[in-house]
Short mmCIF file of C-alpha atoms in Angstrom, two decimals:
data_model
loop_
_atom_site.label_atom_id
_atom_site.label_comp_id
_atom_site.label_asym_id
_atom_site.label_seq_id
_atom_site.Cartn_x
_atom_site.Cartn_y
_atom_site.Cartn_z
CA MET R 760 0.00 0.00 0.00
CA ILE R 761 1.22 3.45 -0.70
CA ARG R 762 0.46 5.01 2.63
CA THR R 763 2.41 3.23 5.33
CA THR R 764 0.75 4.81 8.35
CA ARG R 765 -2.76 5.43 9.61
CA HIS R 766 -5.37 4.44 7.02
CA ALA R 767 -2.84 2.93 4.66
CA LEU R 768 -4.74 -0.19 3.72
CA ALA R 769 -8.36 0.56 4.17
CA SER R 770 -9.56 1.61 0.78
CA VAL R 771 -7.69 -1.17 -0.99
CA ALA R 772 -9.36 -4.00 0.79
CA LEU R 773 -12.94 -2.85 0.66
CA LEU R 774 -12.84 -1.60 -2.86
CA ALA R 775 -11.69 -5.05 -3.87
CA LEU R 776 -14.92 -6.36 -2.40
CA THR R 777 -17.41 -3.71 -3.51
CA ALA R 778 -18.77 -2.95 -6.91
CA THR R 779 -16.35 -0.11 -7.42
CA GLY R 780 -13.45 -2.43 -8.17
CA ALA R 781 -10.97 0.38 -7.60
CA ALA R 782 -8.71 -1.31 -5.18
CA ALA R 783 -5.91 -1.07 -7.03
CA GLN R 784 -3.89 1.96 -7.26
CA THR R 785 -3.26 2.07 -3.55
CA ALA R 786 -1.31 -1.16 -3.71
CA ALA R 787 2.34 -0.34 -4.24
CA GLN R 788 4.77 -3.22 -4.05
CA PRO R 789 7.72 -2.33 -1.82
CA LYS R 790 11.19 -3.55 -2.61
CA ALA R 791 12.29 -6.68 -0.83
CA ALA R 792 14.14 -5.94 2.38
CA THR R 793 15.06 -7.61 5.61
CA PRO R 794 12.01 -7.22 7.86
CA ALA R 795 12.51 -4.91 10.81
CA VAL R 796 10.24 -7.09 12.96
CA ALA R 797 10.02 -10.82 13.60
CA CYS R 798 8.04 -12.84 11.09
CA GLY R 799 7.68 -16.33 9.67
CA GLY R 800 8.64 -19.60 11.31
CA ASP R 801 6.54 -21.71 13.63
CA LEU R 802 3.17 -20.05 14.13
CA GLY R 803 2.96 -20.98 17.81
CA ALA R 804 6.33 -19.42 18.56
CA PHE R 805 5.38 -16.37 16.51
CA LEU R 806 2.17 -15.91 18.51
CA GLN R 807 4.08 -16.18 21.77
CA GLY R 808 6.23 -13.28 20.60
CA VAL R 809 3.11 -11.29 19.72
CA LYS R 810 1.66 -12.03 23.16
CA ALA R 811 4.85 -10.87 24.87
CA GLU R 812 4.77 -7.61 22.93
CA ALA R 813 1.12 -7.01 23.78
CA VAL R 814 1.73 -7.71 27.47
CA ALA R 815 4.68 -5.32 27.43
CA LYS R 816 2.25 -2.65 26.20
CA GLY R 817 -0.03 -3.27 29.18
CA VAL R 818 -2.46 -5.88 27.90
CA PRO R 819 -3.21 -8.50 30.60
CA ALA R 820 -1.76 -11.92 29.72
CA ASP R 821 -5.14 -13.64 29.89
CA VAL R 822 -6.60 -11.10 27.43
CA ALA R 823 -3.74 -11.69 25.00
CA ASP R 824 -4.26 -15.44 25.31
CA ARG R 825 -7.96 -15.05 24.58
CA ALA R 826 -7.28 -12.74 21.65
CA LEU R 827 -4.86 -15.18 20.03
CA ALA R 828 -6.56 -18.47 20.92
CA GLY R 829 -7.34 -20.39 17.75
CA ALA R 830 -5.52 -17.92 15.50
CA ALA R 831 -4.73 -19.37 12.09
CA ILE R 832 -3.11 -18.45 8.81
CA ASN R 833 -5.68 -17.59 6.15
CA GLU R 834 -4.36 -18.52 2.71
CA LYS R 835 -7.09 -16.46 1.03
CA VAL R 836 -5.65 -13.36 2.70
CA LEU R 837 -2.22 -14.13 1.28
CA SER R 838 -3.77 -14.70 -2.13
CA ARG R 839 -5.51 -11.31 -2.01
CA ASP R 840 -2.29 -9.67 -0.89
CA ARG R 841 -0.34 -11.19 -3.78
CA THR R 842 -2.91 -10.63 -6.51
CA GLN R 843 -4.33 -7.19 -5.89
CA GLY R 844 -5.77 -5.80 -9.08
CA VAL R 845 -4.79 -2.57 -10.74
CA PHE R 846 -7.06 0.37 -11.27
CA LYS R 847 -7.26 1.26 -14.95
CA GLN R 848 -10.61 2.99 -15.36
CA THR R 849 -10.78 6.58 -16.51
CA PHE R 850 -12.17 9.25 -14.24
CA THR R 851 -15.38 9.39 -16.26
CA GLU R 852 -15.87 5.64 -16.09
CA PHE R 853 -15.11 5.37 -12.39
CA SER R 854 -16.95 8.46 -11.20
CA LYS R 855 -20.12 7.60 -13.11
CA ARG R 856 -20.00 4.14 -11.59
CA THR R 857 -19.41 5.26 -8.02
CA VAL R 858 -21.23 8.59 -7.83
CA SER R 859 -24.54 7.09 -8.89
CA LYS R 860 -28.03 8.48 -8.38
CA SER R 861 -28.89 5.71 -5.91
CA ARG R 862 -25.80 6.43 -3.82
CA LEU R 863 -26.51 10.16 -3.88
CA ASP R 864 -30.12 9.51 -2.81
CA ILE R 865 -29.05 7.20 0.00
CA GLY R 866 -26.39 9.68 1.05
CA GLN R 867 -28.95 12.45 1.33
CA GLN R 868 -31.18 10.16 3.38
CA LYS R 869 -28.31 9.28 5.71
CA MET R 870 -27.40 12.93 6.24
CA LYS R 871 -31.00 13.60 7.26
CA GLU R 872 -31.30 10.47 9.41
CA TYR R 873 -28.13 11.29 11.33
CA ALA R 874 -28.40 15.06 11.14
CA ASP R 875 -27.64 15.49 14.85
CA VAL R 876 -24.56 13.27 14.63
CA PHE R 877 -23.26 15.10 11.57
CA ALA R 878 -23.86 18.44 13.31
CA ARG R 879 -21.76 17.22 16.22
CA ALA R 880 -19.05 16.03 13.81
CA GLU R 881 -18.83 19.44 12.19
CA LYS R 882 -18.94 21.29 15.51
CA GLU R 883 -16.23 19.19 17.18
CA PHE R 884 -13.99 18.37 14.22
CA GLY R 885 -14.85 20.88 11.51
CA VAL R 886 -15.69 18.22 8.93
CA PRO R 887 -19.01 18.70 7.10
CA ALA R 888 -21.52 15.92 6.46
CA PRO R 889 -20.95 15.58 2.68
CA VAL R 890 -17.24 14.84 3.14
CA ILE R 891 -17.86 12.07 5.68
CA THR R 892 -20.80 10.69 3.72
CA ALA R 893 -18.80 10.45 0.50
CA PHE R 894 -16.17 8.28 2.19
CA TRP R 895 -18.90 6.23 3.88
CA ALA R 896 -20.43 5.53 0.48
CA MET R 897 -17.17 4.87 -1.34
CA GLU R 898 -15.81 2.51 1.30
CA THR R 899 -18.74 0.22 2.12
CA ASP R 900 -21.95 1.47 0.49
CA PHE R 901 -22.97 2.91 3.86
CA GLY R 902 -22.03 -0.26 5.73
CA ALA R 903 -23.63 -2.76 3.35
CA VAL R 904 -20.35 -4.38 2.29
CA GLN R 905 -17.78 -4.49 5.08
CA GLY R 906 -15.84 -7.67 4.29
CA ASP R 907 -16.10 -11.20 5.66
CA PHE R 908 -12.51 -12.01 6.63
CA ASN R 909 -11.85 -12.75 10.29
CA THR R 910 -9.98 -9.62 11.35
CA ARG R 911 -7.72 -11.28 13.92
CA ASP R 912 -6.69 -14.04 11.51
CA ALA R 913 -6.14 -11.59 8.65
CA LEU R 914 -3.73 -9.56 10.79
CA VAL R 915 -2.00 -12.67 12.14
CA THR R 916 -1.53 -13.87 8.58
CA LEU R 917 -0.10 -10.61 7.27
CA SER R 918 2.08 -10.11 10.35
CA HIS R 919 3.49 -13.63 10.15
CA ASP R 920 4.13 -13.26 6.42
CA CYS R 921 7.51 -11.68 5.79
CA ARG R 922 6.50 -9.34 2.97
CA ARG R 923 5.30 -6.42 5.13
CA PRO R 924 5.32 -7.42 8.80
CA GLU R 925 6.42 -3.96 9.92
CA MET R 926 3.11 -2.65 8.59
CA PHE R 927 0.81 -5.29 10.01
CA ARG R 928 2.27 -6.33 13.34
CA PRO R 929 1.42 -3.00 15.01
CA GLN R 930 -2.13 -3.45 13.74
CA LEU R 931 -2.28 -6.93 15.28
CA ILE R 932 -1.11 -5.57 18.63
CA ALA R 933 -3.73 -2.82 18.37
CA ALA R 934 -6.40 -5.43 17.61
CA ILE R 935 -5.44 -7.22 20.84
CA GLU R 936 -5.85 -3.91 22.67
CA MET R 937 -9.31 -3.63 21.13
CA VAL R 938 -10.11 -7.04 22.58
CA GLN R 939 -9.05 -5.67 25.95
CA HIS R 940 -11.42 -2.72 25.50
CA GLY R 941 -14.29 -5.00 24.51
CA ASP R 942 -14.42 -3.53 21.00
CA LEU R 943 -13.32 -6.61 19.05
CA ASP R 944 -14.29 -10.26 19.35
CA PRO R 945 -11.36 -12.31 18.04
CA ALA R 946 -13.61 -15.17 16.99
CA THR R 947 -16.39 -13.25 15.24
CA THR R 948 -15.24 -9.77 14.18
CA THR R 949 -14.88 -9.62 10.41
CA GLY R 950 -13.76 -7.02 7.91
CA ALA R 951 -11.56 -6.58 4.87
CA TRP R 952 -8.71 -8.93 4.02
CA ALA R 953 -6.08 -6.43 5.17
CA GLY R 954 -7.58 -5.92 8.62
CA GLU R 955 -9.80 -2.88 8.20
CA ILE R 956 -12.99 -2.84 10.21
CA GLY R 957 -16.37 -1.20 9.94
CA GLN R 958 -18.51 1.12 7.89
CA VAL R 959 -15.67 3.52 7.10
CA GLN R 960 -12.97 0.83 7.01
CA MET R 961 -10.36 1.74 9.56
CA LEU R 962 -7.38 -0.14 10.91
CA PRO R 963 -7.13 -1.06 14.62
CA GLU R 964 -4.42 1.52 15.42
CA ASP R 965 -6.60 4.27 13.93
CA ILE R 966 -9.67 3.06 15.79
CA ILE R 967 -7.77 3.23 19.08
CA ALA R 968 -6.31 6.65 18.26
CA TYR R 969 -9.41 8.29 16.77
CA GLY R 970 -12.36 6.15 17.84
CA VAL R 971 -15.38 8.05 19.16
CA ASP R 972 -18.27 6.49 21.06
CA GLY R 973 -21.03 8.27 19.18
CA ASP R 974 -24.02 6.41 20.61
CA GLY R 975 -22.92 6.48 24.24
CA ASP R 976 -22.79 2.72 24.84
CA GLY R 977 -19.24 2.81 26.16
CA HIS R 978 -17.71 1.17 23.08
CA VAL R 979 -16.45 2.11 19.63
CA ASN R 980 -18.23 -0.21 17.24
CA LEU R 981 -17.60 0.86 13.66
CA LYS R 982 -19.33 -2.23 12.28
CA LYS R 983 -22.79 -1.72 13.74
CA SER R 984 -22.96 1.86 15.03
CA SER R 985 -23.34 4.55 12.37
CA PRO R 986 -22.87 7.35 14.95
CA ASP R 987 -19.57 5.77 16.01
CA ALA R 988 -18.50 5.47 12.36
CA ILE R 989 -19.47 9.04 11.47
CA LEU R 990 -17.71 10.68 14.42
CA THR R 991 -14.65 8.46 14.21
CA ALA R 992 -14.30 9.27 10.51
CA ALA R 993 -14.64 12.97 11.28
CA LYS R 994 -11.95 12.87 13.94
CA PHE R 995 -9.66 10.91 11.65
CA ILE R 996 -10.22 13.25 8.70
CA LYS R 997 -9.39 16.22 10.92
CA SER R 998 -6.16 14.47 11.96
CA LEU R 999 -5.19 14.29 8.29
CA GLY R 1000 -5.21 18.09 8.11
CA PHE R 1001 -8.72 19.01 7.01
CA THR R 1002 -9.39 22.74 7.31
CA ALA R 1003 -12.96 23.74 8.12
CA GLY R 1004 -14.67 26.13 5.74
CA GLN R 1005 -12.43 25.41 2.76
CA PRO R 1006 -13.23 23.40 -0.37
CA ALA R 1007 -11.25 20.40 -1.59
CA ILE R 1008 -12.20 20.55 -5.24
CA GLN R 1009 -14.01 22.91 -7.59
CA GLU R 1010 -15.07 22.25 -11.16
CA VAL R 1011 -13.79 24.84 -13.63
CA ASN R 1012 -13.94 25.69 -17.30
CA VAL R 1013 -10.60 26.20 -18.99
CA PRO R 1014 -9.65 28.40 -21.96
CA ALA R 1015 -8.22 27.00 -25.18
CA GLU R 1016 -4.73 28.19 -24.29
CA LEU R 1017 -2.98 27.73 -20.94
CA PRO R 1018 0.51 26.88 -19.69
CA TRP R 1019 -0.56 23.24 -19.62
CA GLU R 1020 2.82 22.18 -18.24
CA LYS R 1021 1.79 23.81 -14.95
CA THR R 1022 -1.27 21.58 -14.60
CA GLY R 1023 -1.39 18.48 -12.44
CA LEU R 1024 -0.79 18.00 -8.75
CA GLN R 1025 2.14 20.35 -8.40
CA PRO R 1026 2.69 23.37 -6.13
CA GLY R 1027 3.42 26.95 -7.05
CA MET R 1028 0.08 28.43 -8.10
CA LYS R 1029 -2.82 30.03 -6.27
CA ALA R 1030 -6.41 29.85 -7.42
CA SER R 1031 -6.23 33.56 -8.25
CA ASP R 1032 -3.32 32.83 -10.62
CA TRP R 1033 -5.48 30.38 -12.51
CA PHE R 1034 -8.40 32.81 -12.55
CA ALA R 1035 -6.13 35.44 -14.06
CA LEU R 1036 -5.23 32.99 -16.84
CA GLY R 1037 -8.87 32.54 -17.75
CA VAL R 1038 -9.82 29.53 -15.66
CA LYS R 1039 -13.41 30.07 -14.50
CA PRO R 1040 -15.17 28.24 -11.65
CA ARG R 1041 -18.36 26.73 -12.94
CA ASP R 1042 -20.20 27.92 -9.82
CA GLY R 1043 -18.77 31.41 -10.18
CA ASP R 1044 -17.24 31.33 -6.68
CA THR R 1045 -13.79 32.93 -6.59
CA ALA R 1046 -13.76 33.49 -2.82
CA PHE R 1047 -10.85 31.07 -2.33
CA GLY R 1048 -8.47 32.77 -4.72
CA ASN R 1049 -5.84 33.19 -2.02
CA LEU R 1050 -5.52 29.44 -1.49
CA GLU R 1051 -2.92 27.29 -3.20
CA ALA R 1052 -4.54 25.40 -6.02
CA SER R 1053 -3.64 22.84 -8.68
CA LEU R 1054 -5.45 22.51 -11.97
CA VAL R 1055 -6.09 18.82 -12.57
CA LEU R 1056 -7.22 17.39 -15.90
CA PRO R 1057 -8.13 13.73 -15.32
CA GLN R 1058 -8.59 13.14 -19.06
CA GLY R 1059 -6.64 15.95 -20.60
CA ARG R 1060 -7.43 19.53 -21.50
CA LYS R 1061 -10.57 18.59 -23.49
CA GLY R 1062 -12.20 16.76 -20.59
CA VAL R 1063 -13.49 17.73 -17.17
CA ALA R 1064 -11.26 20.11 -15.18
CA PHE R 1065 -10.98 20.80 -11.46
CA LEU R 1066 -9.09 23.12 -9.19
CA THR R 1067 -7.90 21.21 -6.14
CA TYR R 1068 -7.24 23.01 -2.87
CA PRO R 1069 -5.22 22.06 0.26
CA ASN R 1070 -8.10 19.95 1.62
CA PHE R 1071 -7.69 17.69 -1.42
CA ASN R 1072 -4.51 16.41 0.24
CA VAL R 1073 -6.71 14.84 2.92
CA TYR R 1074 -8.34 12.69 0.25
CA LEU R 1075 -4.90 11.71 -1.01
CA GLU R 1076 -3.94 10.73 2.53
CA TRP R 1077 -7.02 8.50 2.70
CA ASN R 1078 -6.29 6.85 -0.65
CA GLN R 1079 -3.50 7.76 -3.03
CA SER R 1080 -5.28 6.64 -6.18
CA PHE R 1081 -5.79 9.86 -8.17
CA ILE R 1082 -9.02 8.61 -9.76
CA TYR R 1083 -10.48 7.37 -6.46
CA THR R 1084 -9.47 10.57 -4.70
CA THR R 1085 -10.88 12.88 -7.34
CA SER R 1086 -14.11 10.88 -7.48
CA ALA R 1087 -14.51 10.96 -3.69
CA ALA R 1088 -13.94 14.72 -3.55
CA TYR R 1089 -16.37 15.23 -6.44
CA PHE R 1090 -18.88 12.96 -4.66
CA ALA R 1091 -18.75 15.26 -1.62
CA THR R 1092 -19.51 18.31 -3.79
CA ARG R 1093 -22.52 16.54 -5.27
CA LEU R 1094 -23.82 15.69 -1.81
CA GLY R 1095 -23.35 19.39 -1.01
CA GLY R 1096 -25.56 20.43 -3.93
CA ALA R 1097 -23.17 20.80 -6.88
CA PRO R 1098 -24.41 19.69 -10.31
CA THR R 1099 -23.05 16.83 -12.37
CA TYR R 1100 -19.75 17.81 -13.94
CA GLU R 1101 -19.49 18.83 -17.56
CA GLY R 1102 -17.46 16.03 -19.08
CA GLY R 1103 -16.30 17.87 -22.18
CA ASN R 1104 -15.08 15.82 -25.12
CA PRO R 1105 -11.79 14.19 -24.10
CA GLU R 1106 -9.65 12.42 -26.67
CA PRO R 1107 -9.76 8.62 -26.33
CA GLY R 1108 -7.11 7.29 -24.00
CA LEU R 1109 -4.88 4.27 -24.44
CA ASP R 1110 -5.87 0.72 -23.62
CA ASP R 1111 -3.75 -1.42 -21.28
CA THR R 1112 -1.40 -2.59 -24.03
CA GLY R 1113 -0.95 0.93 -25.33
CA MET R 1114 -0.28 2.35 -21.87
CA LYS R 1115 2.39 -0.25 -21.19
CA ALA R 1116 3.98 0.48 -24.56
CA LEU R 1117 3.94 4.18 -23.75
CA GLN R 1118 5.48 3.64 -20.32
CA THR R 1119 8.17 1.45 -21.85
CA LYS R 1120 8.97 4.12 -24.42
CA LEU R 1121 9.10 6.84 -21.75
CA GLN R 1122 11.44 4.66 -19.73
CA THR R 1123 13.77 4.22 -22.70
CA LEU R 1124 13.79 8.01 -23.05
CA GLY R 1125 15.16 8.26 -19.52
CA HIS R 1126 12.00 8.98 -17.52
CA ASP R 1127 11.21 7.32 -14.21
CA VAL R 1128 7.66 6.03 -14.58
CA GLY R 1129 7.97 3.38 -11.90
CA LYS R 1130 6.51 -0.04 -12.64
CA ILE R 1131 5.32 -0.74 -16.19
CA ASP R 1132 1.76 -1.41 -15.06
CA GLY R 1133 -0.52 0.23 -17.60
CA ILE R 1134 -1.65 2.86 -15.08
CA LEU R 1135 -1.56 6.55 -15.93
CA GLY R 1136 -0.20 7.55 -12.55
CA SER R 1137 1.57 10.70 -11.44
CA GLY R 1138 5.02 9.57 -12.61
CA THR R 1139 3.77 8.68 -16.07
CA ARG R 1140 1.78 11.92 -16.35
CA ALA R 1141 4.82 14.01 -15.38
CA ALA R 1142 6.98 12.21 -17.93
CA LEU R 1143 4.31 12.68 -20.58
CA GLN R 1144 4.19 16.41 -19.93
CA LYS R 1145 7.93 16.69 -20.50
CA GLU R 1146 7.70 14.80 -23.76
CA GLN R 1147 4.67 16.80 -24.89
CA LEU R 1148 6.64 19.99 -24.28
CA ARG R 1149 9.59 18.59 -26.22
CA LEU R 1150 7.31 17.76 -29.13
CA GLY R 1151 5.67 21.19 -29.04
CA ARG R 1152 2.31 19.81 -27.91
CA PRO R 1153 -0.03 20.99 -25.14
CA ALA R 1154 1.48 19.41 -22.04
CA ASP R 1155 -1.69 18.20 -20.34
CA GLY R 1156 -0.34 14.76 -19.35
CA TRP R 1157 -3.07 12.81 -21.15
CA ALA R 1158 -1.98 9.65 -22.95
CA THR R 1159 -3.38 9.19 -26.47
CA LEU R 1160 -2.61 6.94 -29.43
CA ASP R 1161 -1.49 9.96 -31.42
CA LEU R 1162 1.05 10.85 -28.76
CA LEU R 1163 2.29 7.25 -28.54
CA ASN R 1164 2.78 7.22 -32.31
CA ALA R 1165 4.62 10.56 -32.14
CA LEU R 1166 7.04 9.10 -29.61
#
């Protein structure tokens, strides 16, 4: 997973299970290295080491024993970990699939049903209802699809496995602490294959750090309690740097001519700079001109365009897939009353074979595009912009067959 702390795994696992199918882009494969923590070997001996670590953190020995009793390796978890898909849909394809009318309708219903809880979330943490609701929808369809892997066993499996034990062992210890608090049943609590739990898919360490008892029952139950899930998500989103009263994303119309090489997720421009160049917010609101802003073109200069503001970084912290992130931020604007975006008329993009051919060509030209995976990620987009500039073309970072042929 790209993000190695906090919510690093959550979106990957659930998206693999839901209809969105986006799991993908958050699953980076780290280079092989000697694990910094113990892993592998006899499972019984491994679990004794886990117990000792939990006890050293203050968990009573009998609680650790109960938490780990019957723990087993789940081969299906390892299979999921080894065969995570890749996310190759365009923004238009993915956003239309995820930001559907039914989801928007349900989202509006949920915001009304839990109006008092959302009001508390905004008062205490500064995070408005549409932002929380968008994540709630994207992660689990409002709790409908939370995963059916035993959470304890999933974390034991991934901690024992020597691919990324430094990422998962702390989550296993945190899960044992949750058992101590009465917030996790080691035998029955289920979630995603990578250990995320509940309606907003959070890892045990995050639940301990940011969990809020929203319904007053003395526990943080993100699986069954929507108030707990809403308030915990709000507290977590605030911890990621969300600033109250500021947008994350704003749809804009762009002129025919721009310094396209300045587009993309790069610093250096304010919204007012873009306005001065002829970029016009579709809603006419230029009140945030003093904020730093990037002009993002998910499908090139002829497609939909957005200004992204500092709060957009919170979405990237949640999930580093550009398409997922942009769709989630757009989803929140729709829940807040914004109209459907104007899709424009983008040039057709490359298929998987074409993208891999393009990445290979860029690599031979000396660009670092990372893994040849067929994904138009940030590295590939940046390399494309450089080549577009070299060829005297608008440097919007969009991969087309014409551009591939030109290279």
